[in-house]
mmCIF file of C-alpha atoms in Angstrom:
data_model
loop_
_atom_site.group_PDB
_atom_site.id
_atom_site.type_symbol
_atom_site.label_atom_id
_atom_site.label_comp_id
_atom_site.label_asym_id
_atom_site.label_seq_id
_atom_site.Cartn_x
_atom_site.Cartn_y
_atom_site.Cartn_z
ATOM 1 C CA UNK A 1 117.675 114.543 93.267
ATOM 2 C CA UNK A 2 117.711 110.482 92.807
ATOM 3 C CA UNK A 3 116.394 108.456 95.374
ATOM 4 C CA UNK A 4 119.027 106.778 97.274
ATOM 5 C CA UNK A 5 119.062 103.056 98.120
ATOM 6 C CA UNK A 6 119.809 101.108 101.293
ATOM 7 C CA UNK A 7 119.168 97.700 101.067
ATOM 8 C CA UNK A 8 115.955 97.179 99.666
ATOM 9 C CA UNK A 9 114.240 100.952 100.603
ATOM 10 C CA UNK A 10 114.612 103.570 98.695
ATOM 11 C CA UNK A 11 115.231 107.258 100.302
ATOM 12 C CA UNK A 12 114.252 110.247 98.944
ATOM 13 C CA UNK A 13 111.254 113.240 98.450
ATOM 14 C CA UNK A 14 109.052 110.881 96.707
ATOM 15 C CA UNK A 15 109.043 108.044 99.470
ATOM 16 C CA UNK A 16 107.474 107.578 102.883
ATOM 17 C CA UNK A 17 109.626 108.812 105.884
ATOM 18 C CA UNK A 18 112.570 106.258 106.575
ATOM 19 C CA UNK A 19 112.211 105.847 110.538
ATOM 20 C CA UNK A 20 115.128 104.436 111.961
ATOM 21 C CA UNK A 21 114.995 103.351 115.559
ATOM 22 C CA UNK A 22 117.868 103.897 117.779
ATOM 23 C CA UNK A 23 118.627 101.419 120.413
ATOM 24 C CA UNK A 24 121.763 102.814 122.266
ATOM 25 C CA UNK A 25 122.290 101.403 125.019
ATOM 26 C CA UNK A 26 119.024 101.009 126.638
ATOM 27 C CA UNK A 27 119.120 97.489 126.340
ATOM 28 C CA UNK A 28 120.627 97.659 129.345
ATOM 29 C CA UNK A 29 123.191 95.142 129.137
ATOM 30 C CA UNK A 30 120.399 92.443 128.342
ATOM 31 C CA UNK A 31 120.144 90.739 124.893
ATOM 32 C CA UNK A 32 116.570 89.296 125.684
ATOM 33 C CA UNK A 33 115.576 92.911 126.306
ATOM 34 C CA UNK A 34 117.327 93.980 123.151
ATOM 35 C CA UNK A 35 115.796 91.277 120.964
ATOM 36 C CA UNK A 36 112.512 92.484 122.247
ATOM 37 C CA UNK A 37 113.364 95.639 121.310
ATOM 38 C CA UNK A 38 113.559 94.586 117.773
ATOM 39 C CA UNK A 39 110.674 93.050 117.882
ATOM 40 C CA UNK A 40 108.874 95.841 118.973
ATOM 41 C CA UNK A 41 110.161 98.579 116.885
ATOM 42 C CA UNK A 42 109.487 95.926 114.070
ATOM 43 C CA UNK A 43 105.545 96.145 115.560
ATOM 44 C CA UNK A 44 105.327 99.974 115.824
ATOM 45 C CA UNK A 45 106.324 100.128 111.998
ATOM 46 C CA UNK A 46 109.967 100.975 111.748
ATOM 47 C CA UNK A 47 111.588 100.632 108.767
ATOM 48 C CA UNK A 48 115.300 100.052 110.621
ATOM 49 C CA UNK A 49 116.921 99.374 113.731
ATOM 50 C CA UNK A 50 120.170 101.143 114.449
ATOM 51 C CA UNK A 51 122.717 100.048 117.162
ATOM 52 C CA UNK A 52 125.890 101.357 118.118
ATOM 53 C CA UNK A 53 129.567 99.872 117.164
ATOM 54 C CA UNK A 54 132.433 100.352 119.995
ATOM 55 C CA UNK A 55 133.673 99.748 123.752
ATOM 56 C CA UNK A 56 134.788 101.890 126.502
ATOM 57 C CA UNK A 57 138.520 101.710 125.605
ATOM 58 C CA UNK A 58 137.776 102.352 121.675
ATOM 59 C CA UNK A 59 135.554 105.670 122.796
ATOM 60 C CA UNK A 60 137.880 106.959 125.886
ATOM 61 C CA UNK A 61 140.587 106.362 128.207
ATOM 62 C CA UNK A 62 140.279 104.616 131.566
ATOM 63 C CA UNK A 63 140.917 107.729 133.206
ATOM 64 C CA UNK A 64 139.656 109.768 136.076
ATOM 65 C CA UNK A 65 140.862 113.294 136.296
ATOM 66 C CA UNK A 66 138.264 115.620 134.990
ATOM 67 C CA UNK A 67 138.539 115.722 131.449
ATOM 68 C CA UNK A 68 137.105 112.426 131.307
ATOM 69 C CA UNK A 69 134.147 112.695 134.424
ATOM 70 C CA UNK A 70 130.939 114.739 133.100
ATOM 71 C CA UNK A 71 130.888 118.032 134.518
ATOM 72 C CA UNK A 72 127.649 119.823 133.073
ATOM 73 C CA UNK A 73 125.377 119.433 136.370
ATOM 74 C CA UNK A 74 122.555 119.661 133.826
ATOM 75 C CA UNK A 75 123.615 116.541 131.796
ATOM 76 C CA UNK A 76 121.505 113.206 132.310
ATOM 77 C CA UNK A 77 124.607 111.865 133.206
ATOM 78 C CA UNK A 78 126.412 113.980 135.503
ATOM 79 C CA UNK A 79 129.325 113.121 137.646
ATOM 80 C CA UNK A 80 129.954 110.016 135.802
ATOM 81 C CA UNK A 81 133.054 108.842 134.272
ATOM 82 C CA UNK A 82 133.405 108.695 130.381
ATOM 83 C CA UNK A 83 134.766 104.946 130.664
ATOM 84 C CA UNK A 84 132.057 103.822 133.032
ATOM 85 C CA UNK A 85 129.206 105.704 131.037
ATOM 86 C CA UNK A 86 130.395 103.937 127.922
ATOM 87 C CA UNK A 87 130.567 100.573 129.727
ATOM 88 C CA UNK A 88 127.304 100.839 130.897
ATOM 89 C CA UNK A 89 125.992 101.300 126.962
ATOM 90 C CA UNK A 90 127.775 99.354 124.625
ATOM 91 C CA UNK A 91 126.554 96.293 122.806
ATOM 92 C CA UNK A 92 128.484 93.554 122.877
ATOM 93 C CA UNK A 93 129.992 92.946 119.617
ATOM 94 C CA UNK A 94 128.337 89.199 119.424
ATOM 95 C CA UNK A 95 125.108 90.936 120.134
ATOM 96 C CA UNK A 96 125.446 92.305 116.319
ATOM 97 C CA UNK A 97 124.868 89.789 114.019
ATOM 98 C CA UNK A 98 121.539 87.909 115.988
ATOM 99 C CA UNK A 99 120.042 91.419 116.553
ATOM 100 C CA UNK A 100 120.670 92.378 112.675
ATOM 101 C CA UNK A 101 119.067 88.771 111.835
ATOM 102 C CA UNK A 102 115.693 89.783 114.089
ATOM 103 C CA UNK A 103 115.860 92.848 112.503
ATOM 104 C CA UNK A 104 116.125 91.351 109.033
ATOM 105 C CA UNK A 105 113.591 88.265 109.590
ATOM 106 C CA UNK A 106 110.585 91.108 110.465
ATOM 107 C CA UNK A 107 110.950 93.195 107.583
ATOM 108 C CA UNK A 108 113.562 96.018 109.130
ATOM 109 C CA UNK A 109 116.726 96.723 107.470
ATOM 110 C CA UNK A 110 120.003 97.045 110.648
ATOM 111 C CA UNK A 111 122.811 99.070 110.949
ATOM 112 C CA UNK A 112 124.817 100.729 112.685
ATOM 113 C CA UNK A 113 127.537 103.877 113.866
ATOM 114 C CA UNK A 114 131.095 102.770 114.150
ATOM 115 C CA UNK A 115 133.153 104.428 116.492
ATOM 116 C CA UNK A 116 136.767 103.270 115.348
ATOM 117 C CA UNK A 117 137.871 101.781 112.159
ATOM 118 C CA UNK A 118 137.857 98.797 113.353
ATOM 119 C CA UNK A 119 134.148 98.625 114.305
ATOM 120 C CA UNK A 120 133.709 99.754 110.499
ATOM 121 C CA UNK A 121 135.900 96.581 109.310
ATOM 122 C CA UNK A 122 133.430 94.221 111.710
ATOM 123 C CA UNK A 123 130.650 95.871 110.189
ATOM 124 C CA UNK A 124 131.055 95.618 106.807
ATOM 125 C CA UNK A 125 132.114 91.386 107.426
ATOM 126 C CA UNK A 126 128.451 91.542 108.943
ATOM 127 C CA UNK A 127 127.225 93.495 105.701
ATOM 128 C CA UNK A 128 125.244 96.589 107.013
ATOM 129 C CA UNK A 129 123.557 98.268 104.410
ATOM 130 C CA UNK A 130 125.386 101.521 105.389
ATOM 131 C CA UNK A 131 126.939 103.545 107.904
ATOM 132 C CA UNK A 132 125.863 106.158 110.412
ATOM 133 C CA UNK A 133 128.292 108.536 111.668
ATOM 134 C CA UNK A 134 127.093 110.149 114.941
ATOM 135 C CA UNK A 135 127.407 113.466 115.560
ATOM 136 C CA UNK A 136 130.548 113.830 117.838
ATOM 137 C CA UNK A 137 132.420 111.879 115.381
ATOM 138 C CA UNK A 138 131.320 114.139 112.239
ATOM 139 C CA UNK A 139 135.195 115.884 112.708
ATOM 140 C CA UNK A 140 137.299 112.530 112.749
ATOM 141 C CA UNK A 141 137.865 112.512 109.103
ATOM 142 C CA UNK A 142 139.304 109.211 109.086
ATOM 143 C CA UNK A 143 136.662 107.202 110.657
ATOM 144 C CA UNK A 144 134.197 109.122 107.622
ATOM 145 C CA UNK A 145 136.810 108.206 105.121
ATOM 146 C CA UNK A 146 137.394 104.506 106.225
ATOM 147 C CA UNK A 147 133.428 104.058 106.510
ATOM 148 C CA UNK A 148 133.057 106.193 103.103
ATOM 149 C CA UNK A 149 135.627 103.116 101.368
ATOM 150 C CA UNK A 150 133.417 100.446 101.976
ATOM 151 C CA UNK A 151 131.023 101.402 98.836
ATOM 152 C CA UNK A 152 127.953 102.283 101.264
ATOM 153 C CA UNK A 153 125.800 104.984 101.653
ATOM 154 C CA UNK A 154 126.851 106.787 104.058
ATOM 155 C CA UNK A 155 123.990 108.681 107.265
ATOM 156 C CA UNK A 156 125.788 111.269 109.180
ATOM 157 C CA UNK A 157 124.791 113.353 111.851
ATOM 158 C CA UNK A 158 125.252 116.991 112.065
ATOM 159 C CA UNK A 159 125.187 118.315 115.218
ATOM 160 C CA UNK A 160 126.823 121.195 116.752
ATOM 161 C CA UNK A 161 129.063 121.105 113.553
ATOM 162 C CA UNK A 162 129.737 124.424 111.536
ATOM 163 C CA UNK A 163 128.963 124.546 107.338
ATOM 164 C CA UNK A 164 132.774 124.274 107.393
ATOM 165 C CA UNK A 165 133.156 121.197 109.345
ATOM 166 C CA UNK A 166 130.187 119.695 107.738
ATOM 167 C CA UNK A 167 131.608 120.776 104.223
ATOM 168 C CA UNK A 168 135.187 118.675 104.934
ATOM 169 C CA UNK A 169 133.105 115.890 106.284
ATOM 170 C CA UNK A 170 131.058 115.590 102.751
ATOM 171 C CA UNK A 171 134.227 116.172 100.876
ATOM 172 C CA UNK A 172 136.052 113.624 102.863
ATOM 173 C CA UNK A 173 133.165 111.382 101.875
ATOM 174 C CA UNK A 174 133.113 111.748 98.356
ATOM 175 C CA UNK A 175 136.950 111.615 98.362
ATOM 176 C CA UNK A 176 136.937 108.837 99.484
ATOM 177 C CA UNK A 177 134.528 107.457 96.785
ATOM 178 C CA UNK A 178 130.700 108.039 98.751
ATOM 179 C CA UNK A 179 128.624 109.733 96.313
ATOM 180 C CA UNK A 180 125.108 108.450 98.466
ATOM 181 C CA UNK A 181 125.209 110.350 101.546
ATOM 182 C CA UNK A 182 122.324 111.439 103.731
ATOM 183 C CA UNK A 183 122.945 114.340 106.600
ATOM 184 C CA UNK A 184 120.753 114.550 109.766
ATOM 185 C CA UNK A 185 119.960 117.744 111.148
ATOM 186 C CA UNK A 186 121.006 116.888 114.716
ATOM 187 C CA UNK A 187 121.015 118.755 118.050
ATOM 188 C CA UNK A 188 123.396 117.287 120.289
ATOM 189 C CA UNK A 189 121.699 118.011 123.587
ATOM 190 C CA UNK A 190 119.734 115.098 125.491
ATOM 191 C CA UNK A 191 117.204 115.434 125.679
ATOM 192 C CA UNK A 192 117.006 118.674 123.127
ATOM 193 C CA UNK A 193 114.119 121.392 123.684
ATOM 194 C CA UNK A 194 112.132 122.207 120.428
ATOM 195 C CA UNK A 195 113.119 125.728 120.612
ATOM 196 C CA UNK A 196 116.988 124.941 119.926
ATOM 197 C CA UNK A 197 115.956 122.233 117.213
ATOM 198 C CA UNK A 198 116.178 125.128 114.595
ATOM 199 C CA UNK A 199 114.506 122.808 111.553
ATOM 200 C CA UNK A 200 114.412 125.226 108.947
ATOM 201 C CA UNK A 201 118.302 124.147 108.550
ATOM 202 C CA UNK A 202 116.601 121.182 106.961
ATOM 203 C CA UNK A 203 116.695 123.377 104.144
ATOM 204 C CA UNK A 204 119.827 124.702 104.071
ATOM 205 C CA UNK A 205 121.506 122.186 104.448
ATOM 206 C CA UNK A 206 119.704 120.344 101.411
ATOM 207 C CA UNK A 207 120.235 123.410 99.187
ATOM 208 C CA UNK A 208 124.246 123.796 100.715
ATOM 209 C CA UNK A 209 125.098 119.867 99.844
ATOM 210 C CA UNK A 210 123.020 118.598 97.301
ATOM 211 C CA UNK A 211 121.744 115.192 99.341
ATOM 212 C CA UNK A 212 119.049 113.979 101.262
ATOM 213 C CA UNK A 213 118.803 115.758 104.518
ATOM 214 C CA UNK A 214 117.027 114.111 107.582
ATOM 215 C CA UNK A 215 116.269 114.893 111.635
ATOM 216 C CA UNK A 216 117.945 113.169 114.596
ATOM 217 C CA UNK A 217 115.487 113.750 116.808
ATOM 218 C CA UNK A 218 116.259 114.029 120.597
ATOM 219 C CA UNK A 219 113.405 115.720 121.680
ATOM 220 C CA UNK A 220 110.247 114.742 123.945
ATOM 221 C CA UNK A 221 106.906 113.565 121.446
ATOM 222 C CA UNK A 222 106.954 113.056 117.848
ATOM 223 C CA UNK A 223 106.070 117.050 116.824
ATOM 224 C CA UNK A 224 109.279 117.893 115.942
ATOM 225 C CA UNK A 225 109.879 115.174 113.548
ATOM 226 C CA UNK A 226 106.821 115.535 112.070
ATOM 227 C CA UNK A 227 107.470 119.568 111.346
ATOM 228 C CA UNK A 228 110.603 118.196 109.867
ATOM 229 C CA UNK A 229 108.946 116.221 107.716
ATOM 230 C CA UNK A 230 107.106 119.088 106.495
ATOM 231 C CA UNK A 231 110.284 121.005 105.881
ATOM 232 C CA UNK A 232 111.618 118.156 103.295
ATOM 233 C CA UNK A 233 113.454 115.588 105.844
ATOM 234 C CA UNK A 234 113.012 112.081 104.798
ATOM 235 C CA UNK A 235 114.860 110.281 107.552
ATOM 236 C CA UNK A 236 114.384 110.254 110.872
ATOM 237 C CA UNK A 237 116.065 108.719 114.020
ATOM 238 C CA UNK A 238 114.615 108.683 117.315
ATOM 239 C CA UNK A 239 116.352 106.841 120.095
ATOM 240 C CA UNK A 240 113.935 103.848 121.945
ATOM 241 C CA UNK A 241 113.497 102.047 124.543
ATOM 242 C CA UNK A 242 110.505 99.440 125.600
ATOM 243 C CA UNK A 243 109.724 101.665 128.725
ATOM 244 C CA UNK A 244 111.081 104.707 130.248
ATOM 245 C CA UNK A 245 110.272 103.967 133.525
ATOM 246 C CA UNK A 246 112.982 100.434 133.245
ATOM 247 C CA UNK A 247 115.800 102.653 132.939
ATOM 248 C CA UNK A 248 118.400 102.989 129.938
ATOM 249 C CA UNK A 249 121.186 105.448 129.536
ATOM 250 C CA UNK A 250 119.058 107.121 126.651
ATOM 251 C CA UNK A 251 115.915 106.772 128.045
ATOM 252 C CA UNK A 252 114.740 109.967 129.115
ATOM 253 C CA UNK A 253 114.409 111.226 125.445
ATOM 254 C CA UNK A 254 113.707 107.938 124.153
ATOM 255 C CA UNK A 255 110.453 106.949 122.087
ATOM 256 C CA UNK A 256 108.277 104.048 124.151
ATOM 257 C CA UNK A 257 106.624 101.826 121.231
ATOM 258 C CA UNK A 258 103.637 103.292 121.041
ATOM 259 C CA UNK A 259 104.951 106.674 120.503
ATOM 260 C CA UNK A 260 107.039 104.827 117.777
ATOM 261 C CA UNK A 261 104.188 103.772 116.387
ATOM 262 C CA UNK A 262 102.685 106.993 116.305
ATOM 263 C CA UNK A 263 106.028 108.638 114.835
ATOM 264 C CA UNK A 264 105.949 106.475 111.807
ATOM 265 C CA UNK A 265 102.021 107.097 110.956
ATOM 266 C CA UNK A 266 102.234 110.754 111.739
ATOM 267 C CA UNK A 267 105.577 111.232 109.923
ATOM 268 C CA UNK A 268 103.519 109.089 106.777
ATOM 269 C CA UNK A 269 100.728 111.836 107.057
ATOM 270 C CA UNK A 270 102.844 114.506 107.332
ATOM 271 C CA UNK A 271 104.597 113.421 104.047
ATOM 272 C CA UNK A 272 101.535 112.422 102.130
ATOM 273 C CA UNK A 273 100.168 115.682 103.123
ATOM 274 C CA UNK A 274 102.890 117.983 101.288
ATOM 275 C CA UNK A 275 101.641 117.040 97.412
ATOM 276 C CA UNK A 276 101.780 120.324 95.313
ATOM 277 C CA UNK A 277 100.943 123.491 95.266
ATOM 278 C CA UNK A 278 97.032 123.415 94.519
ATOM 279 C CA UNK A 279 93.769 126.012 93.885
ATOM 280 C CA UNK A 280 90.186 125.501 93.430
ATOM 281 C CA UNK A 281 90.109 122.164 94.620
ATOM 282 C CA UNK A 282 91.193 118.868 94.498
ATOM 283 C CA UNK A 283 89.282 116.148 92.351
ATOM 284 C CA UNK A 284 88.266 114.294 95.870
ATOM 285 C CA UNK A 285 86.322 118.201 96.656
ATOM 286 C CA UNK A 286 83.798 118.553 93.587
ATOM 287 C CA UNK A 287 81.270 116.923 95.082
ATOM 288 C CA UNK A 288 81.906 118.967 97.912
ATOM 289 C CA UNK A 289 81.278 122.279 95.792
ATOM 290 C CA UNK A 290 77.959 121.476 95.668
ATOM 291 C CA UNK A 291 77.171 122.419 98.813
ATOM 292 C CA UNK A 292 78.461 125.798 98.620
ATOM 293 C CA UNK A 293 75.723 129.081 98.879
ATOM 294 C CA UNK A 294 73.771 130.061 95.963
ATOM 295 C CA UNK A 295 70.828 132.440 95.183
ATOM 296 C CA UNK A 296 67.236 130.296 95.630
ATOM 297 C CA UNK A 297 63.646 131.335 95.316
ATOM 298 C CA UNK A 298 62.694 131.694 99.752
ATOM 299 C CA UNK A 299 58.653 132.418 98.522
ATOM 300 C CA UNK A 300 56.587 131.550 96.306
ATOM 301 C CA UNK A 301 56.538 134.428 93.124
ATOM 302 C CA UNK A 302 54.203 135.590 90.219
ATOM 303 C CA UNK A 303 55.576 136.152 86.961
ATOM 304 C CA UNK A 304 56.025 139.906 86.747
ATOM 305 C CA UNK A 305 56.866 140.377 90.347
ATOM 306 C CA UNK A 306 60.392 142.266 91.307
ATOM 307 C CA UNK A 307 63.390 140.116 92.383
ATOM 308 C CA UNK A 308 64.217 141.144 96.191
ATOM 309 C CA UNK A 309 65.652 140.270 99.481
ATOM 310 C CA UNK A 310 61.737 139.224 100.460
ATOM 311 C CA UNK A 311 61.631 136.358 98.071
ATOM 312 C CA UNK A 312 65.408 135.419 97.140
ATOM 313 C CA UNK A 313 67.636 134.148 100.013
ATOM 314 C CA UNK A 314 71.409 133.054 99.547
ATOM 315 C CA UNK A 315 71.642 129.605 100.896
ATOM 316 C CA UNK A 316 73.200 126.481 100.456
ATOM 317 C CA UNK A 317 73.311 124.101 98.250
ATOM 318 C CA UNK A 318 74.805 125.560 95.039
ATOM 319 C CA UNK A 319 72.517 124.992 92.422
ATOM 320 C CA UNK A 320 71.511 128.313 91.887
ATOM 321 C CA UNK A 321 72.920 131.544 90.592
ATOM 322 C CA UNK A 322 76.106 132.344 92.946
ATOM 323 C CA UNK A 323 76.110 135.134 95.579
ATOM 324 C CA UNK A 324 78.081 136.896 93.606
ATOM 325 C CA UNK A 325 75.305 137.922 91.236
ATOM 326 C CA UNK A 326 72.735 139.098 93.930
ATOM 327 C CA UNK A 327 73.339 142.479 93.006
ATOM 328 C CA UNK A 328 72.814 142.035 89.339
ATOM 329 C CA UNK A 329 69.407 140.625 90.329
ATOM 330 C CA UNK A 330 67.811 142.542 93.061
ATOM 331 C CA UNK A 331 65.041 145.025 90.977
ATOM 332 C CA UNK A 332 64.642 142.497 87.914
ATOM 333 C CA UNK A 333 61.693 140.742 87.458
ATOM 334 C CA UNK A 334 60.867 137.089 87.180
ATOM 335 C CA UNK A 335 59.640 135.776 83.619
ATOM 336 C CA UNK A 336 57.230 133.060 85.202
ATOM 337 C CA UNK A 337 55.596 131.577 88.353
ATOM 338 C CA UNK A 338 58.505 130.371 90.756
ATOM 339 C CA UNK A 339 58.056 127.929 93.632
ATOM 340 C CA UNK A 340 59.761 128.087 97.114
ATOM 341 C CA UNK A 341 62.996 126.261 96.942
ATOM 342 C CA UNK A 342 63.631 126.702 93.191
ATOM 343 C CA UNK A 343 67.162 127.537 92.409
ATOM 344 C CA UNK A 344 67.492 130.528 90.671
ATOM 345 C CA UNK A 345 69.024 130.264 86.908
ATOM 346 C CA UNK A 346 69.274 133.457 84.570
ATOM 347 C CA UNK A 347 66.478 132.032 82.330
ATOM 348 C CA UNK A 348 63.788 132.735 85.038
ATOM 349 C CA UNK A 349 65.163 136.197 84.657
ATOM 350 C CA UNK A 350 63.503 138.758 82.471
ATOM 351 C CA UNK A 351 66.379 140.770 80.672
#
């Protein structure tokens, strides 16, 4: 599979983990906070920052009877209103273009997940280097196909979407003349628990579509991306936020920067760690085979006198017969004098 390429960074098996970092809305309504967001996910090693495209009336109606208030008592967010949730995390759309050009003057690549067509139209006049397609819009196939138009690769999220759904979603894609597209294993709970992450998808879902496949991570820590790095994903999203403790709509499962930081250098080790498939030792162990056990002289002998567990001891280092000729020893005799310490070799060995 060729490595795909978003701006200047290329994507794929052979490359480093592509760690984008999500900043919702826990700027909180602040662009001094969300500038310092970039700056910080630019410190902790990110390679991208990712925001999100809309407002309240583009993602819901202004409405209050209960298809539009959050029911699930369980949900972070519980009892609120759709329109007033949605309020609360947009980013301005003047907020874009100087929070893509922090992004860009540190080293990052920016982007981000339209929610209309029309936030795809003000995106591309900004020039992202792609699109993300978040998970709950994975099934409105004309959003994918106006984003898929635009001649960039397009990063879409999964979630609670069936092979089917997925399936259309690719073929809408590539229909619409995407060929580079990258899928995120994504479960859309926040935060998600581990044990419903179900990563060896990962897989799957590489084998199923023939692209990249990556994690959108919403659980606590950084394991779970780094076991999906393990399992082949080479993207991964993790939503941030400068501290939980400030508040953020997202910032219960968000990453602080130092667990950023630690994301991107265990996700690195994790990858550099997978190599090939690999017996008797790698060049960087030989010297390290030389302190394996061998067969050495543990008292001083006379030539003539019998080989035996009173005067040969298996020890380390290795530069005597190995172990695994003690019994082909034990009861033969020794052609000459040997000193304590001397490593046994068949030529002190009378046949």
């Amino acid at each position: 599979m060729a490595d795909i390429q978003i701006g200047e960074r290329l994507i794929g098996s052979s490359q480093a983990p592509f760690v984008i970092a999500e900043l919702s809305g826990n700027h909180q309504q602040s662009l001094d906070l969300a500038l310092a967001m970039v700056d910080a996910a630019a410190k902790a090693g990110a390679d991208a920052i990712k925001l999100q495209t809309f407002t309240a009336d583009s993602m819901t109606l202004d409405v209050d009877n209960e298809h539009f208030v959050i029911q699930e008592k369980d949900s972070l967010w519980s009892g609120e209103s759709l329109h007033a949730l949605y309020q609360k995390a947009a980013t301005p759309y003047e907020w874009h273009q100087p929070l893509f050009d922090k992004a860009n003057a540190l080293g990052m690549l920016a982007f981000s997940s339209p929610f209309d067509e029309a936030a795809v139209d003000f995106l591309d006049e900004l020039d992202v280097p792609c699109f993300k397609i978040a998970s709950f819009e994975l099934t409105d196939l004309p959003l994918i196909r106006k984003a898929a138009t635009k001649g960039k690769p397009l990063i879409m999220s999964t979630g609670m979407a069936s092979l089917s759904e997925i399936e259309e979603a690719v073929n809408t894609a590539k229909s619409a003349g995407c060929e580079n597209i990258i899928l995120l294993k994504c479960t859309s709970t926040y935060p998600a628990q581990a044990t419903n992450t179900n990563l060896v998808t990962i897989a799957h879902l590489k084998e199923a579509f023939g692209c990249e496949v990556g994690l959108s991570d919403h659980t606590a820590g950084v394991g779970v991306s780094v076991a999906a790095v393990a399992l082949g994903a080479t993207v991964i999203e993790k939503h941030f936020v400068l501290d939980r403790n400030a508040g953020g709509v997202d910032a219960a499962f968000s990453l602080e920067p130092d667990e950023l930081s630690s994301l991107v250098k265990e996700t690195t080790r994790a990858h550099q760690a997978m190599g090939q498939v690999c017996y008797g030792g790698t060049q960087a162990e030989e010297k390290s085979k030389l302190y394996r056990r061998s067969i050495y002289i543990s008292k001083d002998m006379k030539a003539g006198e019998p080989f035996s567990k009173d005067n040969i001891k298996i020890v380390r280092p290795a530069y005597g017969l190995a172990p695994k000729h003690w019994d082909d020893i034990c009861d033969k005799v020794s052609k000459c004098d040997l000193k304590k310490g001397t490593p046994l070799s068949w030529q002190f060995v009378e046949s």
